[in-house]
Amino acid sequence: MLTVDRVSKVYRTGAFGTNQLTAVQDVSFDINPGEVVSLIGESGSGKTTIGKMVLRLASITSGTITLDGVDISTYRGRGLKNYYRHVQGVFQDPFSSFNPIFKADRVFAMLKGQYFSSMGRDAWQHKVEAALDAVRLDPAAVVNKYPHQLSGGQLQRLLIARALLLDIKVLVADEIISMLDASTRIDVLNLLAELKADGLGILFVTHDLALGNYISDKTVILQKGVMVETGETTAVFTDPQHPYTQQLLASVPRLDRRWQK
Amino acid sequence: MGRYLGRKGLIYALTLFVAVTINWMLPRFMPGDPISDMVSRAGLRDPEAAARMQAYYENLFGLDVPIWQQYLNYWGSLFSWPPDLGISMWSFPRPVGDLVMGALPYTLALLIPAILLSWYVGNKLGALAARRKALDNTVLPVSYLLTATPYMWLAILLVWFGGMQLGWFPSSRAYSGNLVPEFSMSFIGSLALHWVLPFLSLFLVALGGWAIGMRNLVIYELESDYSNYLGALGAPPRLIRKYAFRNAMLPQITGLALQLGVVLTGNIVTEVVFNYPGLGLLLLNAITSTDFFLLQGIVLFVVIGVLICNFVIDIVYVWVDPRTRTGLQGASA
Amino acid sequence: MTDMKSSPAGRSGAAAPAPDPASAAPGQTATTDPLGAAPALAGRRRSEMLYFALRNPKVILGLSVIVAFLLFGLLGPLFSEFGPRERNAGPLGAAPSSDFWLGTTWTGQDVFTQLAHGTRATFQVALMAAAISAFIGMTMGFVAGYRGGRLDEILMMITNIVLVLPVFVVVIVVTAYLGISNTATQALVIGLFNWTWVARAVRAQTLSLRARDFVDLARLSGVRTLSIIRREIAPNMASYLVMTFILLFAGAIVFAATLDFLNLGPRGGMSLGLMLQQANQQAAMSLGLWWWFVFPGAAITAITGSAYLTNVGLDEVFNPKLREM
């Protein structure tokens, strides 16, 4: 469905772009319906950049990303808008995802204006309530509230509900639970698992190996923009080939072991 | 450091380029014919003399060669030595360069002390006000009042009050009319007396802005995390204030560069009010007599002067702010 | 840092330095935390801000003075039977009296009439010029900050060039050649040269707001760039933009008055700067006709001073931390 093929991203820095910085180099993977792919790497590994390229928030320096065989970088205006009907994202910091001076449900209104302008008021109301229901949010608790009046978990679920309003095939989830409390984390994770079961393809960007292992079917390990290892999650985690992956796995603190000198 | 200054240098070079180009373009592309304008305003009775004058100026403008060559020639004349800025109409037939050079010392004698002293005293006052509530309550309103005062109004008030009502200081010209410029006590004394009021006018208005800026900056620094941390460590308030002051200085130094244009404007009107024979008065004379050569010569001179000052301030900044030296880009160009 | 002007009031007038509207800690706030006011605004309703603003004594005093002068400029001319340039309207050089409230000039013009007409013209020019500067500066700042990259470099290069240029002197040459014929032209010339600090300040704020995820989310919602700037970014710095406009207004008043004082203003008509010019040229100081030059100068000072005062007050409202000091 979504294919990332030898994609690179080079940033220009300094006066008039005299210096170059390679953030992502030759990364390839694909996401099929009902599949979760985790992008795992430490900060600066380029994992967020890949997510942004998939979402067309960052330009692609070389390589191609295709959705159902169509190169997404060719989309302009109406085409891009249509692309966003199928591919959506949720970001790390829920509080940064909402414009602080407006009410939180404005993210729905924005979609209504752009995609469902002809839909009647009641029909829209129903649609929103169904989406909120799908993410287990009580409409009364979240509608007409300012972002700072809601919790991080509520906000993230609002954003997932927002994505569900569209006809999405791929969801880019960029560290979406790393800023949440442990108790809400698992709720959001389970929510993703349900969506996956409904056939949604998910690009799960994280720095947390355990999370990647928990949720994903395929795993891509990134180091400094380069893909060091990729494959079925079980294979990567049980039999890592690359020394970087081995080192990563060895350094994960485990629930069943205490720190020893 | 080299990069920082290099970037600044590029901006200055481009600025000079823009200024010179505007200067060159204005008389050529403006509606009307500035040369006939100038000649007719010269009010020559003899038509033959007027025609000769017209021919002379057209030749000077170099209007008989292609336009791109006119442009290059213009640059060429600026870089020749001494720079050829043309002949003044207003004070025919003196070269513009001579007139500007004659006026420059008076302007500098006003500007340099006014800028530096107002900056120094303003910063001191502001830093003091930041830590004494009582002082703050007087310094701040007075500073705002001063900074809201238009230069020409304060100058006029000083002429009226200091010059006319009290009669303490002369309020017109740079020295008494009965003296000839020479190196003597009486001449220098007269020069000094005439200097006081125009200087005060420039000094006072600029003072307010610096005091406000410094007060706000110091308060901001004193509330910052590093100040709180130092305080928590038990560092003496004197030390914290010293650090705060040093950090607050940095924007004030850049501010100096940004204020140049403003003080310059103030200087022009102050000289007009006090009839002080500097560049500002010369500029007014050039305007009223539509002497475009003189006008452009002054402008070019002022632009170059401002660029030089900017560069000097940049060098001082590099010297004061270590970040510009280590490439941390403390001040972005 | 250090981009911003430090002296807030900074004589924003003539050659246009960069008084940062966030006058509390000018230079600093604008860059280390360009959104100084934003968190305070977070979630709070705009009307609430207005409530606090209209209860801040500085804002009340500043706005009252400005509105008073505005009304004076609008209505004042109606109370006068003379023209602003009408000679021999009264005795020559008469002191303020019940017949001529603010006295007369050396040629017998009524100072009250001149002041009323001058105030009106001053407001006209300053408001127009401020609007033009605000438009140019904000457009440059928003575009440079939002688009970034090469375009940002080019726009900022242009801004920096105009910033270094002694603008007032350039304006003098331009007006000397053009010959300013009316207030609109004067406003245009001032507006065209007096926007640099706005561009830089707005760019800095836009840059930091642009990095927030809600901008990306708006893009993912198919909202176009212009709408994102207008509806997502600009509202977050509304308070800042208001303060910017007030400072531009104050700056334009001084700028226009200075041009008029050098007799480079519109021909005909009357303005506060022109009154000062005529008083100075006709030696009102040595004649002792203080009412001729004290009133127009005081009017300029009062209007610009009130604008600064309003800004300080607004800053206290938008940055609640300052209220404690």
PDB file of C-alpha atoms in Angstrom, chain A residues 13-239:
ATOM      1  CA  THR A  13      22.290  24.773   6.666  1.00  0.00           C
ATOM      2  CA  GLY A  14      24.380  27.882   7.002  1.00  0.00           C
ATOM      3  CA  ALA A  15      24.298  30.962   4.840  1.00  0.00           C
ATOM      4  CA  PHE A  16      22.609  30.244   1.529  1.00  0.00           C
ATOM      5  CA  GLY A  17      22.702  26.513   2.115  1.00  0.00           C
ATOM      6  CA  THR A  18      26.426  26.143   1.908  1.00  0.00           C
ATOM      7  CA  ASN A  19      26.512  23.253   4.335  1.00  0.00           C
ATOM      8  CA  GLN A  20      24.616  20.027   4.026  1.00  0.00           C
ATOM      9  CA  LEU A  21      23.319  17.721   6.641  1.00  0.00           C
ATOM     10  CA  THR A  22      22.071  14.273   5.756  1.00  0.00           C
ATOM     11  CA  ALA A  23      19.208  13.351   8.066  1.00  0.00           C
ATOM     12  CA  VAL A  24      17.963  10.252   6.278  1.00  0.00           C
ATOM     13  CA  GLN A  25      19.809   8.073   3.833  1.00  0.00           C
ATOM     14  CA  ASP A  26      18.377   5.415   1.523  1.00  0.00           C
ATOM     15  CA  VAL A  27      15.590   4.173   3.744  1.00  0.00           C
ATOM     16  CA  SER A  28      13.126   1.669   2.299  1.00  0.00           C
ATOM     17  CA  PHE A  29      10.151  -0.187   3.765  1.00  0.00           C
ATOM     18  CA  ASP A  30       6.483  -0.686   3.059  1.00  0.00           C
ATOM     19  CA  ILE A  31       3.288  -0.757   5.027  1.00  0.00           C
ATOM     20  CA  ASN A  32       0.385  -3.001   4.131  1.00  0.00           C
ATOM     21  CA  PRO A  33      -3.205  -2.752   5.340  1.00  0.00           C
ATOM     22  CA  GLY A  34      -3.539  -3.929   8.916  1.00  0.00           C
ATOM     23  CA  GLU A  35       0.187  -3.808   9.466  1.00  0.00           C
ATOM     24  CA  VAL A  36       2.167  -1.890  12.037  1.00  0.00           C
ATOM     25  CA  VAL A  37       5.704  -0.919  11.138  1.00  0.00           C
ATOM     26  CA  SER A  38       7.876   0.549  13.852  1.00  0.00           C
ATOM     27  CA  LEU A  39      10.643   2.977  13.116  1.00  0.00           C
ATOM     28  CA  ILE A  40      13.029   2.677  16.012  1.00  0.00           C
ATOM     29  CA  GLY A  41      16.032   4.846  16.674  1.00  0.00           C
ATOM     30  CA  GLU A  42      17.505   7.275  19.160  1.00  0.00           C
ATOM     31  CA  SER A  43      16.929  11.013  18.862  1.00  0.00           C
ATOM     32  CA  GLY A  44      18.571  12.374  15.750  1.00  0.00           C
ATOM     33  CA  SER A  45      18.243   9.083  13.922  1.00  0.00           C
ATOM     34  CA  GLY A  46      15.896  10.612  11.360  1.00  0.00           C
ATOM     35  CA  LYS A  47      12.809   8.663  12.353  1.00  0.00           C
ATOM     36  CA  THR A  48      10.622  11.728  12.788  1.00  0.00           C
ATOM     37  CA  THR A  49      11.878  13.112   9.481  1.00  0.00           C
ATOM     38  CA  ILE A  50      10.719   9.969   7.723  1.00  0.00           C
ATOM     39  CA  GLY A  51       7.299  10.372   9.301  1.00  0.00           C
ATOM     40  CA  LYS A  52       7.192  13.962   8.120  1.00  0.00           C
ATOM     41  CA  MET A  53       8.142  12.962   4.597  1.00  0.00           C
ATOM     42  CA  VAL A  54       5.366  10.404   4.534  1.00  0.00           C
ATOM     43  CA  LEU A  55       3.007  13.153   5.658  1.00  0.00           C
ATOM     44  CA  ARG A  56       4.402  15.529   3.041  1.00  0.00           C
ATOM     45  CA  LEU A  57       5.402  17.944   5.799  1.00  0.00           C
ATOM     46  CA  ALA A  58       9.018  17.691   4.695  1.00  0.00           C
ATOM     47  CA  SER A  59      10.195  17.476   1.125  1.00  0.00           C
ATOM     48  CA  ILE A  60      11.932  14.362  -0.134  1.00  0.00           C
ATOM     49  CA  THR A  61      15.478  14.939  -1.363  1.00  0.00           C
ATOM     50  CA  SER A  62      15.753  11.699  -3.293  1.00  0.00           C
ATOM     51  CA  GLY A  63      13.898   8.413  -3.591  1.00  0.00           C
ATOM     52  CA  THR A  64      10.149   7.992  -3.761  1.00  0.00           C
ATOM     53  CA  ILE A  65       7.225   7.376  -1.478  1.00  0.00           C
ATOM     54  CA  THR A  66       4.192   5.891  -3.180  1.00  0.00           C
ATOM     55  CA  LEU A  67       0.673   5.251  -2.003  1.00  0.00           C
ATOM     56  CA  ASP A  68      -1.097   2.562  -4.028  1.00  0.00           C
ATOM     57  CA  GLY A  69       1.491   3.029  -6.741  1.00  0.00           C
ATOM     58  CA  VAL A  70       1.259   6.815  -7.043  1.00  0.00           C
ATOM     59  CA  ASP A  71       4.274   8.973  -6.197  1.00  0.00           C
ATOM     60  CA  ILE A  72       3.072  11.228  -3.384  1.00  0.00           C
ATOM     61  CA  SER A  73       5.495  14.015  -4.187  1.00  0.00           C
ATOM     62  CA  THR A  74       3.512  14.765  -7.328  1.00  0.00           C
ATOM     63  CA  TYR A  75       0.459  15.816  -5.342  1.00  0.00           C
ATOM     64  CA  ARG A  76      -0.407  19.493  -5.369  1.00  0.00           C
ATOM     65  CA  GLY A  77      -3.399  21.390  -4.027  1.00  0.00           C
ATOM     66  CA  ARG A  78      -6.484  19.253  -4.493  1.00  0.00           C
ATOM     67  CA  GLY A  79      -4.454  16.086  -4.979  1.00  0.00           C
ATOM     68  CA  LEU A  80      -2.565  16.686  -1.748  1.00  0.00           C
ATOM     69  CA  LYS A  81      -5.803  17.334   0.064  1.00  0.00           C
ATOM     70  CA  ASN A  82      -7.092  14.039  -1.223  1.00  0.00           C
ATOM     71  CA  TYR A  83      -3.884  12.328  -0.095  1.00  0.00           C
ATOM     72  CA  TYR A  84      -4.513  13.586   3.410  1.00  0.00           C
ATOM     73  CA  ARG A  85      -7.915  11.934   3.241  1.00  0.00           C
ATOM     74  CA  HIS A  86      -6.010   8.646   3.346  1.00  0.00           C
ATOM     75  CA  VAL A  87      -2.847   9.408   5.261  1.00  0.00           C
ATOM     76  CA  GLN A  88      -2.894  11.183   8.606  1.00  0.00           C
ATOM     77  CA  GLY A  89      -0.603  11.746  11.542  1.00  0.00           C
ATOM     78  CA  VAL A  90      -0.584  12.148  15.308  1.00  0.00           C
ATOM     79  CA  PHE A  91       2.402  13.762  16.968  1.00  0.00           C
ATOM     80  CA  GLN A  92       4.387  13.422  20.113  1.00  0.00           C
ATOM     81  CA  ASP A  93       3.379  16.457  22.132  1.00  0.00           C
ATOM     82  CA  PRO A  94      -0.390  16.690  22.530  1.00  0.00           C
ATOM     83  CA  PHE A  95      -0.178  20.201  23.916  1.00  0.00           C
ATOM     84  CA  SER A  96       1.751  21.443  20.921  1.00  0.00           C
ATOM     85  CA  SER A  97      -0.720  19.836  18.531  1.00  0.00           C
ATOM     86  CA  PHE A  98      -3.519  22.094  19.652  1.00  0.00           C
ATOM     87  CA  ASN A  99      -3.577  25.814  19.085  1.00  0.00           C
ATOM     88  CA  PRO A 100      -3.632  27.011  22.693  1.00  0.00           C
ATOM     89  CA  ILE A 101      -5.947  29.940  22.130  1.00  0.00           C
ATOM     90  CA  PHE A 102      -8.733  27.941  20.540  1.00  0.00           C
ATOM     91  CA  LYS A 103     -10.960  25.172  21.841  1.00  0.00           C
ATOM     92  CA  ALA A 104      -9.700  21.647  21.347  1.00  0.00           C
ATOM     93  CA  ASP A 105     -12.541  20.451  19.146  1.00  0.00           C
ATOM     94  CA  ARG A 106     -11.496  23.056  16.598  1.00  0.00           C
ATOM     95  CA  VAL A 107      -9.405  20.290  15.024  1.00  0.00           C
ATOM     96  CA  PHE A 108     -12.691  18.657  14.021  1.00  0.00           C
ATOM     97  CA  ALA A 109     -14.185  21.895  12.755  1.00  0.00           C
ATOM     98  CA  MET A 110     -11.120  22.379  10.582  1.00  0.00           C
ATOM     99  CA  LEU A 111     -11.747  19.033   8.882  1.00  0.00           C
ATOM    100  CA  LYS A 112     -15.417  19.840   8.509  1.00  0.00           C
ATOM    101  CA  GLY A 113     -14.558  23.052   6.691  1.00  0.00           C
ATOM    102  CA  GLN A 114     -12.092  21.386   4.377  1.00  0.00           C
ATOM    103  CA  TYR A 115     -13.574  17.968   3.698  1.00  0.00           C
ATOM    104  CA  PHE A 116     -17.195  17.854   4.751  1.00  0.00           C
ATOM    105  CA  SER A 117     -18.428  21.338   4.023  1.00  0.00           C
ATOM    106  CA  SER A 118     -21.579  20.024   2.421  1.00  0.00           C
ATOM    107  CA  MET A 119     -22.451  17.656   5.259  1.00  0.00           C
ATOM    108  CA  GLY A 120     -25.414  18.605   7.416  1.00  0.00           C
ATOM    109  CA  ARG A 121     -24.984  19.640  11.010  1.00  0.00           C
ATOM    110  CA  ASP A 122     -26.635  16.618  12.553  1.00  0.00           C
ATOM    111  CA  ALA A 123     -24.906  14.131  10.295  1.00  0.00           C
ATOM    112  CA  TRP A 124     -21.588  15.715  11.231  1.00  0.00           C
ATOM    113  CA  GLN A 125     -22.469  15.622  14.898  1.00  0.00           C
ATOM    114  CA  HIS A 126     -23.152  11.915  14.579  1.00  0.00           C
ATOM    115  CA  LYS A 127     -19.923  11.306  12.737  1.00  0.00           C
ATOM    116  CA  VAL A 128     -17.903  13.100  15.399  1.00  0.00           C
ATOM    117  CA  GLU A 129     -19.627  11.241  18.191  1.00  0.00           C
ATOM    118  CA  ALA A 130     -18.973   7.926  16.476  1.00  0.00           C
ATOM    119  CA  ALA A 131     -15.289   8.799  16.136  1.00  0.00           C
ATOM    120  CA  LEU A 132     -15.097   9.876  19.770  1.00  0.00           C
ATOM    121  CA  ASP A 133     -16.792   6.683  20.719  1.00  0.00           C
ATOM    122  CA  ALA A 134     -14.239   4.689  18.754  1.00  0.00           C
ATOM    123  CA  VAL A 135     -11.431   6.229  20.821  1.00  0.00           C
ATOM    124  CA  ARG A 136     -13.500   5.848  24.027  1.00  0.00           C
ATOM    125  CA  LEU A 137     -13.957   9.509  24.746  1.00  0.00           C
ATOM    126  CA  ASP A 138     -17.089  10.893  26.298  1.00  0.00           C
ATOM    127  CA  PRO A 139     -18.190  13.779  24.047  1.00  0.00           C
ATOM    128  CA  ALA A 140     -19.434  15.755  27.036  1.00  0.00           C
ATOM    129  CA  ALA A 141     -15.991  15.576  28.621  1.00  0.00           C
ATOM    130  CA  VAL A 142     -14.023  16.905  25.676  1.00  0.00           C
ATOM    131  CA  VAL A 143     -16.272  19.076  23.537  1.00  0.00           C
ATOM    132  CA  ASN A 144     -16.142  22.811  24.082  1.00  0.00           C
ATOM    133  CA  LYS A 145     -13.003  22.623  26.219  1.00  0.00           C
ATOM    134  CA  TYR A 146      -9.674  24.389  25.843  1.00  0.00           C
ATOM    135  CA  PRO A 147      -6.628  22.165  25.367  1.00  0.00           C
ATOM    136  CA  HIS A 148      -5.222  23.007  28.789  1.00  0.00           C
ATOM    137  CA  GLN A 149      -8.434  21.756  30.383  1.00  0.00           C
ATOM    138  CA  LEU A 150      -7.856  18.251  29.000  1.00  0.00           C
ATOM    139  CA  SER A 151      -5.281  15.607  29.809  1.00  0.00           C
ATOM    140  CA  GLY A 152      -2.548  14.477  27.451  1.00  0.00           C
ATOM    141  CA  GLY A 153      -4.253  11.128  26.938  1.00  0.00           C
ATOM    142  CA  GLN A 154      -7.560  12.777  26.085  1.00  0.00           C
ATOM    143  CA  LEU A 155      -5.847  15.083  23.644  1.00  0.00           C
ATOM    144  CA  GLN A 156      -4.029  12.284  21.879  1.00  0.00           C
ATOM    145  CA  ARG A 157      -7.225  10.315  21.581  1.00  0.00           C
ATOM    146  CA  LEU A 158      -8.960  13.413  20.229  1.00  0.00           C
ATOM    147  CA  LEU A 159      -6.305  13.545  17.536  1.00  0.00           C
ATOM    148  CA  ILE A 160      -6.777   9.890  16.671  1.00  0.00           C
ATOM    149  CA  ALA A 161     -10.532  10.461  16.539  1.00  0.00           C
ATOM    150  CA  ARG A 162      -9.861  13.381  14.225  1.00  0.00           C
ATOM    151  CA  ALA A 163      -7.911  11.096  11.893  1.00  0.00           C
ATOM    152  CA  LEU A 164     -10.718   8.536  11.998  1.00  0.00           C
ATOM    153  CA  LEU A 165     -13.162  11.096  10.647  1.00  0.00           C
ATOM    154  CA  LEU A 166     -11.342  10.751   7.359  1.00  0.00           C
ATOM    155  CA  ASP A 167     -11.110   7.656   5.277  1.00  0.00           C
ATOM    156  CA  ILE A 168      -7.608   6.819   6.445  1.00  0.00           C
ATOM    157  CA  LYS A 169      -5.460   3.964   5.246  1.00  0.00           C
ATOM    158  CA  VAL A 170      -2.192   4.934   6.914  1.00  0.00           C
ATOM    159  CA  LEU A 171      -1.632   6.605  10.262  1.00  0.00           C
ATOM    160  CA  VAL A 172       1.748   8.041  11.169  1.00  0.00           C
ATOM    161  CA  ALA A 173       2.012   7.829  14.945  1.00  0.00           C
ATOM    162  CA  ASP A 174       5.090   9.801  15.952  1.00  0.00           C
ATOM    163  CA  GLU A 175       5.995   8.953  19.550  1.00  0.00           C
ATOM    164  CA  ILE A 176       2.364   9.400  20.406  1.00  0.00           C
ATOM    165  CA  ILE A 177       2.521   7.906  23.849  1.00  0.00           C
ATOM    166  CA  SER A 178       5.931   8.969  25.049  1.00  0.00           C
ATOM    167  CA  MET A 179       4.506  12.006  26.836  1.00  0.00           C
ATOM    168  CA  LEU A 180       1.623  10.199  28.461  1.00  0.00           C
ATOM    169  CA  ASP A 181       1.262   8.621  31.887  1.00  0.00           C
ATOM    170  CA  ALA A 182       1.840   4.877  32.110  1.00  0.00           C
ATOM    171  CA  SER A 183      -1.852   4.162  32.765  1.00  0.00           C
ATOM    172  CA  THR A 184      -3.075   6.005  29.685  1.00  0.00           C
ATOM    173  CA  ARG A 185      -0.271   4.645  27.564  1.00  0.00           C
ATOM    174  CA  ILE A 186      -1.648   1.178  27.405  1.00  0.00           C
ATOM    175  CA  ASP A 187      -5.114   2.476  26.535  1.00  0.00           C
ATOM    176  CA  VAL A 188      -3.794   4.344  23.544  1.00  0.00           C
ATOM    177  CA  LEU A 189      -1.677   1.374  22.500  1.00  0.00           C
ATOM    178  CA  ASN A 190      -4.653  -0.947  22.659  1.00  0.00           C
ATOM    179  CA  LEU A 191      -6.623   1.551  20.645  1.00  0.00           C
ATOM    180  CA  LEU A 192      -3.970   1.391  17.933  1.00  0.00           C
ATOM    181  CA  ALA A 193      -4.117  -2.395  18.023  1.00  0.00           C
ATOM    182  CA  GLU A 194      -7.864  -2.263  17.429  1.00  0.00           C
ATOM    183  CA  LEU A 195      -7.447   0.086  14.495  1.00  0.00           C
ATOM    184  CA  LYS A 196      -4.839  -2.229  13.079  1.00  0.00           C
ATOM    185  CA  ALA A 197      -7.267  -5.091  13.378  1.00  0.00           C
ATOM    186  CA  ASP A 198      -9.719  -2.996  11.332  1.00  0.00           C
ATOM    187  CA  GLY A 199      -7.171  -2.861   8.529  1.00  0.00           C
ATOM    188  CA  LEU A 200      -5.332   0.395   9.210  1.00  0.00           C
ATOM    189  CA  GLY A 201      -1.662   0.564   8.327  1.00  0.00           C
ATOM    190  CA  ILE A 202       0.334   2.269  11.054  1.00  0.00           C
ATOM    191  CA  LEU A 203       3.803   3.768  10.959  1.00  0.00           C
ATOM    192  CA  PHE A 204       4.795   3.673  14.594  1.00  0.00           C
ATOM    193  CA  VAL A 205       7.706   5.972  15.274  1.00  0.00           C
ATOM    194  CA  THR A 206       9.374   5.411  18.637  1.00  0.00           C
ATOM    195  CA  HIS A 207      12.634   5.329  20.520  1.00  0.00           C
ATOM    196  CA  ASP A 208      11.296   2.646  22.819  1.00  0.00           C
ATOM    197  CA  LEU A 209      12.284  -0.883  21.817  1.00  0.00           C
ATOM    198  CA  ALA A 210       9.777  -2.535  24.103  1.00  0.00           C
ATOM    199  CA  LEU A 211       6.924  -0.604  22.556  1.00  0.00           C
ATOM    200  CA  GLY A 212       8.082  -1.508  19.089  1.00  0.00           C
ATOM    201  CA  ASN A 213       8.197  -5.134  20.070  1.00  0.00           C
ATOM    202  CA  TYR A 214       4.774  -4.968  21.694  1.00  0.00           C
ATOM    203  CA  ILE A 215       2.844  -3.538  18.802  1.00  0.00           C
ATOM    204  CA  SER A 216       4.562  -3.950  15.479  1.00  0.00           C
ATOM    205  CA  ASP A 217       4.693  -6.549  12.767  1.00  0.00           C
ATOM    206  CA  LYS A 218       7.767  -5.166  11.082  1.00  0.00           C
ATOM    207  CA  THR A 219      10.617  -3.185  12.523  1.00  0.00           C
ATOM    208  CA  VAL A 220      13.086  -0.745  11.003  1.00  0.00           C
ATOM    209  CA  ILE A 221      16.087   0.163  13.127  1.00  0.00           C
ATOM    210  CA  LEU A 222      17.679   3.490  12.286  1.00  0.00           C
ATOM    211  CA  GLN A 223      21.050   4.852  13.241  1.00  0.00           C
ATOM    212  CA  LYS A 224      22.045   8.358  12.167  1.00  0.00           C
ATOM    213  CA  GLY A 225      19.641   8.318   9.248  1.00  0.00           C
ATOM    214  CA  VAL A 226      20.792   4.954   7.986  1.00  0.00           C
ATOM    215  CA  MET A 227      18.650   1.820   8.130  1.00  0.00           C
ATOM    216  CA  VAL A 228      20.801  -0.699   9.970  1.00  0.00           C
ATOM    217  CA  GLU A 229      18.333  -3.507  10.271  1.00  0.00           C
ATOM    218  CA  THR A 230      14.835  -4.316   9.081  1.00  0.00           C
ATOM    219  CA  GLY A 231      12.536  -7.294   8.999  1.00  0.00           C
ATOM    220  CA  GLU A 232       9.794  -9.071  10.893  1.00  0.00           C
ATOM    221  CA  THR A 233       9.677  -7.742  14.432  1.00  0.00           C
ATOM    222  CA  THR A 234      10.086 -11.177  15.970  1.00  0.00           C
ATOM    223  CA  ALA A 235      13.170 -11.844  13.822  1.00  0.00           C
ATOM    224  CA  VAL A 236      14.773  -8.523  14.608  1.00  0.00           C
ATOM    225  CA  PHE A 237      14.192  -8.898  18.312  1.00  0.00           C
ATOM    226  CA  THR A 238      15.154 -12.518  18.729  1.00  0.00           C
ATOM    227  CA  ASP A 239      18.045 -12.642  16.330  1.00  0.00           C
TER     228      ASP A 239
END
